[in-house]
Short mmCIF file of C-alpha atoms in Angstrom, two decimals:
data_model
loop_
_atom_site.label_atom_id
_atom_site.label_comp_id
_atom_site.label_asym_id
_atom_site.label_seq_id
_atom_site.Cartn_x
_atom_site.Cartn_y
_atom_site.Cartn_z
CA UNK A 28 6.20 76.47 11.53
CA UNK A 29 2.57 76.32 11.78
CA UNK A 30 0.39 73.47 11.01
CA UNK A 31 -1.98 72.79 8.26
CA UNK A 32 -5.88 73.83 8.80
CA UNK A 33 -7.80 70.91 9.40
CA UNK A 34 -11.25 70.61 9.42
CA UNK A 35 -11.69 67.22 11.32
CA UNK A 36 -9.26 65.71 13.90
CA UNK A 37 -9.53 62.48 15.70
CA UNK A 38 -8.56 63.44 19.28
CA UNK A 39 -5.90 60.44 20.89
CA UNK A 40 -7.92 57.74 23.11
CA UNK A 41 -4.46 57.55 24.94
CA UNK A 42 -4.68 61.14 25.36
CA UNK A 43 -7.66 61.32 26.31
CA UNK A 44 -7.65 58.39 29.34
CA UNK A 45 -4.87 60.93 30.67
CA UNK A 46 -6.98 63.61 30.20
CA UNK A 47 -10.41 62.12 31.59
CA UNK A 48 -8.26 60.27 34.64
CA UNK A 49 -6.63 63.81 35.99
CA UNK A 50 -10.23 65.61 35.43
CA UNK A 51 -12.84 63.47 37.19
CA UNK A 52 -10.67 61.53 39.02
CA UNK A 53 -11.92 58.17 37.78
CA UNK A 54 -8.79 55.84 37.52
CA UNK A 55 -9.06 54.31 33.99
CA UNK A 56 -8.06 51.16 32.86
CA UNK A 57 -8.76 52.32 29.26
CA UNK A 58 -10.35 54.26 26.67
CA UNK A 59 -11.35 52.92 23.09
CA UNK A 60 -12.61 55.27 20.20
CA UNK A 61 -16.02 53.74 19.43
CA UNK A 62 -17.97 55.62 16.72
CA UNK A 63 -17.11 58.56 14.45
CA UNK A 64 -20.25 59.55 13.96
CA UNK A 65 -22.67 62.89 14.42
CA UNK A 66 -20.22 63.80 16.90
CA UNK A 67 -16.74 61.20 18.24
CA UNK A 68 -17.88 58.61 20.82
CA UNK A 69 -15.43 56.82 22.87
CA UNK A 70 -15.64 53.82 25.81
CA UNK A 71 -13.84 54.69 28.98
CA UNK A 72 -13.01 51.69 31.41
CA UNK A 73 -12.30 51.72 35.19
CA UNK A 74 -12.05 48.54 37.01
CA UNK A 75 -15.87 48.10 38.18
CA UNK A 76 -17.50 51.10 35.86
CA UNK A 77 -17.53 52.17 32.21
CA UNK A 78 -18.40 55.78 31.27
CA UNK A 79 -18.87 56.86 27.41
CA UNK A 80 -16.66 60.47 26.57
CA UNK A 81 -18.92 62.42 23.31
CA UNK A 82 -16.74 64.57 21.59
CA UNK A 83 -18.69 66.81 19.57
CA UNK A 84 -17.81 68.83 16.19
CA UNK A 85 -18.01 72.87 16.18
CA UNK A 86 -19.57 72.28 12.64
CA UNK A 87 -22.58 70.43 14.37
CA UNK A 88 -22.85 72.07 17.76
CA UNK A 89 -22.17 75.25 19.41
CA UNK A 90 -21.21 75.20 22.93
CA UNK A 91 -24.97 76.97 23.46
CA UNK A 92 -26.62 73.93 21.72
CA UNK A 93 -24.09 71.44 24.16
CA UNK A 94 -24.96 73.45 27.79
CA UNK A 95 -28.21 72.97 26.63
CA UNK A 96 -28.26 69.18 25.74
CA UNK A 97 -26.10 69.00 29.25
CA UNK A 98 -28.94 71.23 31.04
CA UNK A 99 -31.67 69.26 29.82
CA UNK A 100 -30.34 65.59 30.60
CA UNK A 101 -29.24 66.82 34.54
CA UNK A 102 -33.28 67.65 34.64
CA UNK A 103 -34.41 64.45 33.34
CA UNK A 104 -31.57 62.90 35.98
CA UNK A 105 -32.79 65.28 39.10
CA UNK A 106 -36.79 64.16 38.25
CA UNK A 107 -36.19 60.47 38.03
CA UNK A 108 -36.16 59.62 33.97
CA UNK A 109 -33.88 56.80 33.36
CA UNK A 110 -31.77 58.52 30.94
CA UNK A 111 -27.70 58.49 30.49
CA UNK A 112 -26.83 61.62 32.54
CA UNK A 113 -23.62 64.10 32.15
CA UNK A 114 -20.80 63.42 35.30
CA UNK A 115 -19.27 66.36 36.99
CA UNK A 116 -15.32 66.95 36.92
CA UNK A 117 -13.18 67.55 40.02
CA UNK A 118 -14.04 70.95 39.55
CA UNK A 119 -17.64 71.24 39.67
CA UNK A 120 -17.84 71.29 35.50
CA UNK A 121 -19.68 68.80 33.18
CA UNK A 122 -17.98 70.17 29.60
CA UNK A 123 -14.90 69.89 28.93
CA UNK A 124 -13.09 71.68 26.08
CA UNK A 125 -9.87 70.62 23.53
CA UNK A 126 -7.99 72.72 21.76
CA UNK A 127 -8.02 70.31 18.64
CA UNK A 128 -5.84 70.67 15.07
CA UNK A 129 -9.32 72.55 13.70
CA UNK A 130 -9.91 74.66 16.35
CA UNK A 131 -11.98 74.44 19.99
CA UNK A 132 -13.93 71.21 20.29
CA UNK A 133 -15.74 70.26 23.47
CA UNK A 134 -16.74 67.24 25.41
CA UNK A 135 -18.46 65.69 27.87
CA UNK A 136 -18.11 62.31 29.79
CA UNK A 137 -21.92 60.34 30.26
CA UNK A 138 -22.77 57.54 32.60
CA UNK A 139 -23.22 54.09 30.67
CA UNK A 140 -26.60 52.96 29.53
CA UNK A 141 -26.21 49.30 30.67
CA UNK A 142 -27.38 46.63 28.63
CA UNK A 143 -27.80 46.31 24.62
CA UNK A 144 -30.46 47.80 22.35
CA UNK A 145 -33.61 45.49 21.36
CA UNK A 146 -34.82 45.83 17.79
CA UNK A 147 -37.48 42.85 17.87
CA UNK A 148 -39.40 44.42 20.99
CA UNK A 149 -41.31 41.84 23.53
CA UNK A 150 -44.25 43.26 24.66
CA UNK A 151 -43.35 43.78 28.08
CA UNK A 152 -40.21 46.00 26.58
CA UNK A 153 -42.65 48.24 24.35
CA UNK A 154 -44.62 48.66 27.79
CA UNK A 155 -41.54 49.74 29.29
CA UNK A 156 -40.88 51.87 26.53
CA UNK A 157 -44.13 53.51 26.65
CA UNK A 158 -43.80 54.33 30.54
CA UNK A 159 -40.83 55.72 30.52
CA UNK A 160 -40.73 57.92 27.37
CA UNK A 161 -44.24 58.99 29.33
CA UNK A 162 -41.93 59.45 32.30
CA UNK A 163 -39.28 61.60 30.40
CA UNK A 164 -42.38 63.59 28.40
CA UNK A 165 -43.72 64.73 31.96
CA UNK A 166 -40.62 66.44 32.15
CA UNK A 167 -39.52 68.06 29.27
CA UNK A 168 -43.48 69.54 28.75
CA UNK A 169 -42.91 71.78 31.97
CA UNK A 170 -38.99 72.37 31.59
CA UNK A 171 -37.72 75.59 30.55
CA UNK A 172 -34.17 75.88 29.00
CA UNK A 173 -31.71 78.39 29.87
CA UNK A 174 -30.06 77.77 27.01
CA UNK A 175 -31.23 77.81 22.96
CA UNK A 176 -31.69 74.45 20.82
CA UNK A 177 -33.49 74.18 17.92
CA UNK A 178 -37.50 74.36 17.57
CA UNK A 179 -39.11 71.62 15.52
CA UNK A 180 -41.43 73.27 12.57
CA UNK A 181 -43.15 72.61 9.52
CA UNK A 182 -39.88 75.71 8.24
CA UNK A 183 -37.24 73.59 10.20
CA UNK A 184 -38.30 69.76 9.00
CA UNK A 185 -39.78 70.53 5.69
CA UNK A 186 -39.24 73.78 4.05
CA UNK A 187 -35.86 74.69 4.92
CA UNK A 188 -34.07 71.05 4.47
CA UNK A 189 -35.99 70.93 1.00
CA UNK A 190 -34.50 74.57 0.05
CA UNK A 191 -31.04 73.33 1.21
CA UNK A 192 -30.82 69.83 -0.50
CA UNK A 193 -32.00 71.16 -4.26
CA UNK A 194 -28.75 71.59 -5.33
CA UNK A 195 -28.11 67.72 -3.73
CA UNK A 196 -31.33 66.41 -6.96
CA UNK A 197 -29.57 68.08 -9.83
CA UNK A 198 -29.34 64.50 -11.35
CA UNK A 199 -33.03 63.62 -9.53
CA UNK A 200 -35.29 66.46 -10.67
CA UNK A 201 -38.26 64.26 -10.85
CA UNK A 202 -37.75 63.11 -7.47
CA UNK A 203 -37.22 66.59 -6.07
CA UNK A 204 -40.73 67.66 -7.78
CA UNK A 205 -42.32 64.48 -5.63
CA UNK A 206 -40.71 65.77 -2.68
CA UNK A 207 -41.43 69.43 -3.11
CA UNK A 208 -45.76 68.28 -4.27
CA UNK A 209 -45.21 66.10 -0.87
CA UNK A 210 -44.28 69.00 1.54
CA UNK A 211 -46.70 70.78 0.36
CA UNK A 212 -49.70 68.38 0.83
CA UNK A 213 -48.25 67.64 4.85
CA UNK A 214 -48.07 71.00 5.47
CA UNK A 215 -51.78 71.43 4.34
CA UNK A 216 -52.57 68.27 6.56
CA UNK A 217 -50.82 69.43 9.36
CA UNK A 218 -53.13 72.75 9.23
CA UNK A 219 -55.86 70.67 9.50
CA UNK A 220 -55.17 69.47 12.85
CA UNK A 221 -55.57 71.45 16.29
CA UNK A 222 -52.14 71.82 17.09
CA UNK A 223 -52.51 73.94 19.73
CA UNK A 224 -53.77 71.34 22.03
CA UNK A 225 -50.73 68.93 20.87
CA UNK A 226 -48.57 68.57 23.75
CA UNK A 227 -45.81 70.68 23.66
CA UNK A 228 -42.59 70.84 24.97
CA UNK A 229 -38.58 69.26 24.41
CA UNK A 230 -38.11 65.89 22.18
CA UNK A 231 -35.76 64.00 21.58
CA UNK A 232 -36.56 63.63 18.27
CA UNK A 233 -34.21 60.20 17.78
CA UNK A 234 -36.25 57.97 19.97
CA UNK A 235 -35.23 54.56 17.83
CA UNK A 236 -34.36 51.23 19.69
CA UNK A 237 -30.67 52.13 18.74
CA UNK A 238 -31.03 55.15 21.45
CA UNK A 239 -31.70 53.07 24.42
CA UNK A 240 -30.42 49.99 26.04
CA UNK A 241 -32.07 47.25 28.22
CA UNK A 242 -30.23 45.37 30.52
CA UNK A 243 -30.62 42.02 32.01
CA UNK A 244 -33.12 42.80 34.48
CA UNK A 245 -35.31 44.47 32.08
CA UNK A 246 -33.75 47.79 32.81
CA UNK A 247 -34.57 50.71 30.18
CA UNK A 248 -31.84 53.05 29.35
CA UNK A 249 -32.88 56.34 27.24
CA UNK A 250 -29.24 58.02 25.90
CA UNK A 251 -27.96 60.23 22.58
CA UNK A 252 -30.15 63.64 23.33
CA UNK A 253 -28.03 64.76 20.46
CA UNK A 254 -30.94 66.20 18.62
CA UNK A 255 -32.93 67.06 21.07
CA UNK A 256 -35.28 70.41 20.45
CA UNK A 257 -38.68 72.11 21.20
CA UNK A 258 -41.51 70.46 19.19
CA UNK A 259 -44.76 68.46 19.67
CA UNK A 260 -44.06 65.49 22.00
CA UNK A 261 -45.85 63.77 19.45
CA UNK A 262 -42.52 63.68 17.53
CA UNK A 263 -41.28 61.21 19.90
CA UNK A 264 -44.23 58.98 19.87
CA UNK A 265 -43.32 59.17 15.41
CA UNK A 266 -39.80 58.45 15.34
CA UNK A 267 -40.62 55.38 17.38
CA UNK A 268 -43.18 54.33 15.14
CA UNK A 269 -40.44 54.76 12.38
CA UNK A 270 -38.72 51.76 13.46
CA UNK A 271 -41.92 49.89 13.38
CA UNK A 272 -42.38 51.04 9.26
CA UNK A 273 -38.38 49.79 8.25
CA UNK A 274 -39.19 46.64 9.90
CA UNK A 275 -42.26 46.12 7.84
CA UNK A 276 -40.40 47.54 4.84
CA UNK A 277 -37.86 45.18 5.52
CA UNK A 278 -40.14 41.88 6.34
CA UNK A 279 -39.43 41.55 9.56
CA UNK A 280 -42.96 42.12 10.15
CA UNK A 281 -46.35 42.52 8.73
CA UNK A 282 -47.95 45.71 9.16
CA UNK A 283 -50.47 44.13 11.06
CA UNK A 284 -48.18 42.42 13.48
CA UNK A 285 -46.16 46.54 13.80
CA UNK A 286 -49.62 48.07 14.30
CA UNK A 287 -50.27 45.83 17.34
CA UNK A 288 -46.72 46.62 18.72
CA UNK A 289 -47.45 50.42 18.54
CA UNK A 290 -50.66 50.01 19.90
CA UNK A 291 -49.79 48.15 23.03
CA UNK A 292 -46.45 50.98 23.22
CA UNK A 293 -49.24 53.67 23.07
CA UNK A 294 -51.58 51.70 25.88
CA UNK A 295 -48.68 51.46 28.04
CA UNK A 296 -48.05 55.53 27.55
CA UNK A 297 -51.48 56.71 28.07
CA UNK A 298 -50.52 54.65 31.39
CA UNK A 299 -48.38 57.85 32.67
CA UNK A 300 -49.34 60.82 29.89
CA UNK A 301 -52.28 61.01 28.09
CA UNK A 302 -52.02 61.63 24.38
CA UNK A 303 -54.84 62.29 21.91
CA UNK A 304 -56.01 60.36 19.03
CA UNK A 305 -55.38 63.59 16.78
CA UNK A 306 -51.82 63.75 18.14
CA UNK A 307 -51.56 60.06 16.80
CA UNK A 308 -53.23 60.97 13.79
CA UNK A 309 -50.73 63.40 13.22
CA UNK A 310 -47.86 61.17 13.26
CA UNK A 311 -47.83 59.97 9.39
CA UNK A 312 -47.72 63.83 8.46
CA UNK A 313 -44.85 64.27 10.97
CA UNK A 314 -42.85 61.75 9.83
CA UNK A 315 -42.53 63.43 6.36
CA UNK A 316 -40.80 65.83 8.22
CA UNK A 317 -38.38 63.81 9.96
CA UNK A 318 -37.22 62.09 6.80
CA UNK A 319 -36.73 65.10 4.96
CA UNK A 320 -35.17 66.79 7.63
CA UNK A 321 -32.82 64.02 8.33
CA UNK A 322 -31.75 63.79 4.55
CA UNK A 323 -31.20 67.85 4.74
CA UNK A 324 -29.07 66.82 8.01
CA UNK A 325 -26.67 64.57 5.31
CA UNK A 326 -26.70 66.75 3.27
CA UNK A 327 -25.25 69.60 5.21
CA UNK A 328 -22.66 67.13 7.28
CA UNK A 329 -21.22 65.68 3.96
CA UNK A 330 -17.87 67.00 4.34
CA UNK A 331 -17.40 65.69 7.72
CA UNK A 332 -19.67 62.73 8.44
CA UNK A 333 -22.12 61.48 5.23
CA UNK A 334 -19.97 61.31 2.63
CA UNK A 335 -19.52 57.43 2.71
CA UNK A 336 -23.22 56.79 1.73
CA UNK A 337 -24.70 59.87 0.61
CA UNK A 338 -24.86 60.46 -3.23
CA UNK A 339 -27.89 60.07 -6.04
CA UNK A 340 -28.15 56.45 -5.40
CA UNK A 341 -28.74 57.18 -2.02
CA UNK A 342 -30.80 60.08 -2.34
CA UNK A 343 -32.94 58.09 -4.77
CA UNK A 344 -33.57 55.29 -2.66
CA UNK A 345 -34.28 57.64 0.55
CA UNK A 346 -37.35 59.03 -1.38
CA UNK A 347 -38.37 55.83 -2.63
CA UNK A 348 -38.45 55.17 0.83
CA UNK A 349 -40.59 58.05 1.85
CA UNK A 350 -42.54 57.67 -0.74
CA UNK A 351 -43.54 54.01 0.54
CA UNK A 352 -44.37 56.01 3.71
CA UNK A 353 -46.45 58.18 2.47
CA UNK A 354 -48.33 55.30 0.06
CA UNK A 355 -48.77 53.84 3.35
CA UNK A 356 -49.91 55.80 6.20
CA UNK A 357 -50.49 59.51 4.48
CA UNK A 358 -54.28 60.67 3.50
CA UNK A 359 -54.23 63.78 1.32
#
């Protein structure tokens, strides 16, 4: 008798310490399911290391978009960025594939990013910061890809996500209208800019303190390339700043006080990589794009990931958000 078509499996932790143990010959102690997320993340435990195991979704990545994630962090490894890095099996692989209850799902088993993640910065952490995503920028602008991942755009952050979550503001028309007027006034800003000296190359497009870990010695950790794509570097250098704008949105600090962080994050970059004042300019206009293309993101992984928070209320309050952005740092 066969089984029922499933869409989404959680894959056994006991199973999986078996599994991991015989493959890489690391002698667990344990592994603990830790997130179902974008992808299933899990903590593996030997007796003096601990190793995270990413289990991704076929609806989110194909195995081209995971040999290139893998390809890109063993280059930031081999040219000295401090990033979480892919091991490598018993048998010279760094993927590893399940046959799960909805069909092929693969894998792949990261060194641990030591330490905790540090959402009221010091300044000596933002300078750290700065250096290193410097550090990791230096790379990924020469770095060629043998393998495809997706190209940041003003089609793939604004127009497309817009075209795909219309059917998402049925109830929200006036707030699709906003969005729609707003996409088309970055997009006109955007053209405004030289671009084509904007430094170019692979972001991560995620860089938020929840993506990287400092540990007791001060340590910096970069990890979850997840989303990582060809775009402006300049993206990077935005969805930092985006942590800065919730925690003035929230109170945690004045805009004043989040300015001076940024600025002394940007200082510490143009330590190792130089970046232009248009290229900071451009960040306000680029940020449109990563909300909206985030909120397409939801929209698209509703089945499978968003559908505990995403609905009108949501929705409403995500472009009440943006708009605040846009109030705030936008000049059209």
């Amino acid at each position: 008798m066969s089984s029922f078509p499933a869409q989404y499996s959680t894959l056994s932790a006991l199973a999986l310490k078996d599994y991991i143990t015989a493959a890489y010959g690391i002698n667990l102690i344990s592994c603990k399911y830790l997130l179902r997320g974008v992808s299933d993340t899990y903590v593996l435990e030997a007796a003096d290391s601990k190793y995270i195991l990413k289990i991704y979704r076929g609806m989110h990545r194909s195995l081209t978009e995971i040999q290139g994630e893998v390809e890109l962090l063993n280059m930031l490894k081999e040219y000295g960025a401090k990033v979480s890095y892919p091991l490598v099996d018993i048998f010279g692989g760094q993927i590893q594939k399940f046959d799960a209850a909805e069909g092929t799902r693969y894998g792949i088993v990261l060194s641990y990013a030591e330490g905790k993640p540090v959402l009221d910065l010091s300044d000596e952490q933002l300078k750290t910061v700065g250096r290193e995503m410097a550090t990791v920028h230096n790379i990924t602008s020469v770095v060629k890809l043998n393998y495809k991942r997706k190209a940041y755009t003003t089609d793939s952050t604004l127009i497309q996500p817009l075209k795909t979550l219309k059917p998402a503001f049925a109830e929200l028309p006036g707030e699709y209208i906003y969005l729609k007027e707003t996409v088309m006034q970055v997009i006109q800003k955007l053209n405004t800019f030289d671009t084509k000296k904007f430094s170019y190359g692979y972001c991560q497009y995620d860089f938020l303190p929840k993506n990287f870990h400092f540990d007791d010695g001060g340590q910096i950790t970069f990890f979850d390339f997840d989303f990582a794509g060809q775009g402006y570097l300049a993206n990077d250098l935005m969805s930092f700043f985006v942590h800065f704008f919730m925690h003035v949105f929230t109170g945690k600090l004045t805009r004043e006080e989040a300015d001076c962080m940024f600025k002394v994050f940007i200082a510490a970059y143009r330590e190792v990589r130089p970046v232009s004042d248009q290229e900071i300019k451009a960040i306000p206009y680029l940020g449109v794009g990563f909300w909206i293309f985030y909120l397409g993101f939801q929209y698209e992984n509703f089945d499978d990931w968003s559908n505990p928070f995403f609905g009108p209320k949501f929705i409403k309050d995500r472009v009440s958000l943006i708009k605040v952005w846009v109030d705030k740092y936008c000049e059209f």
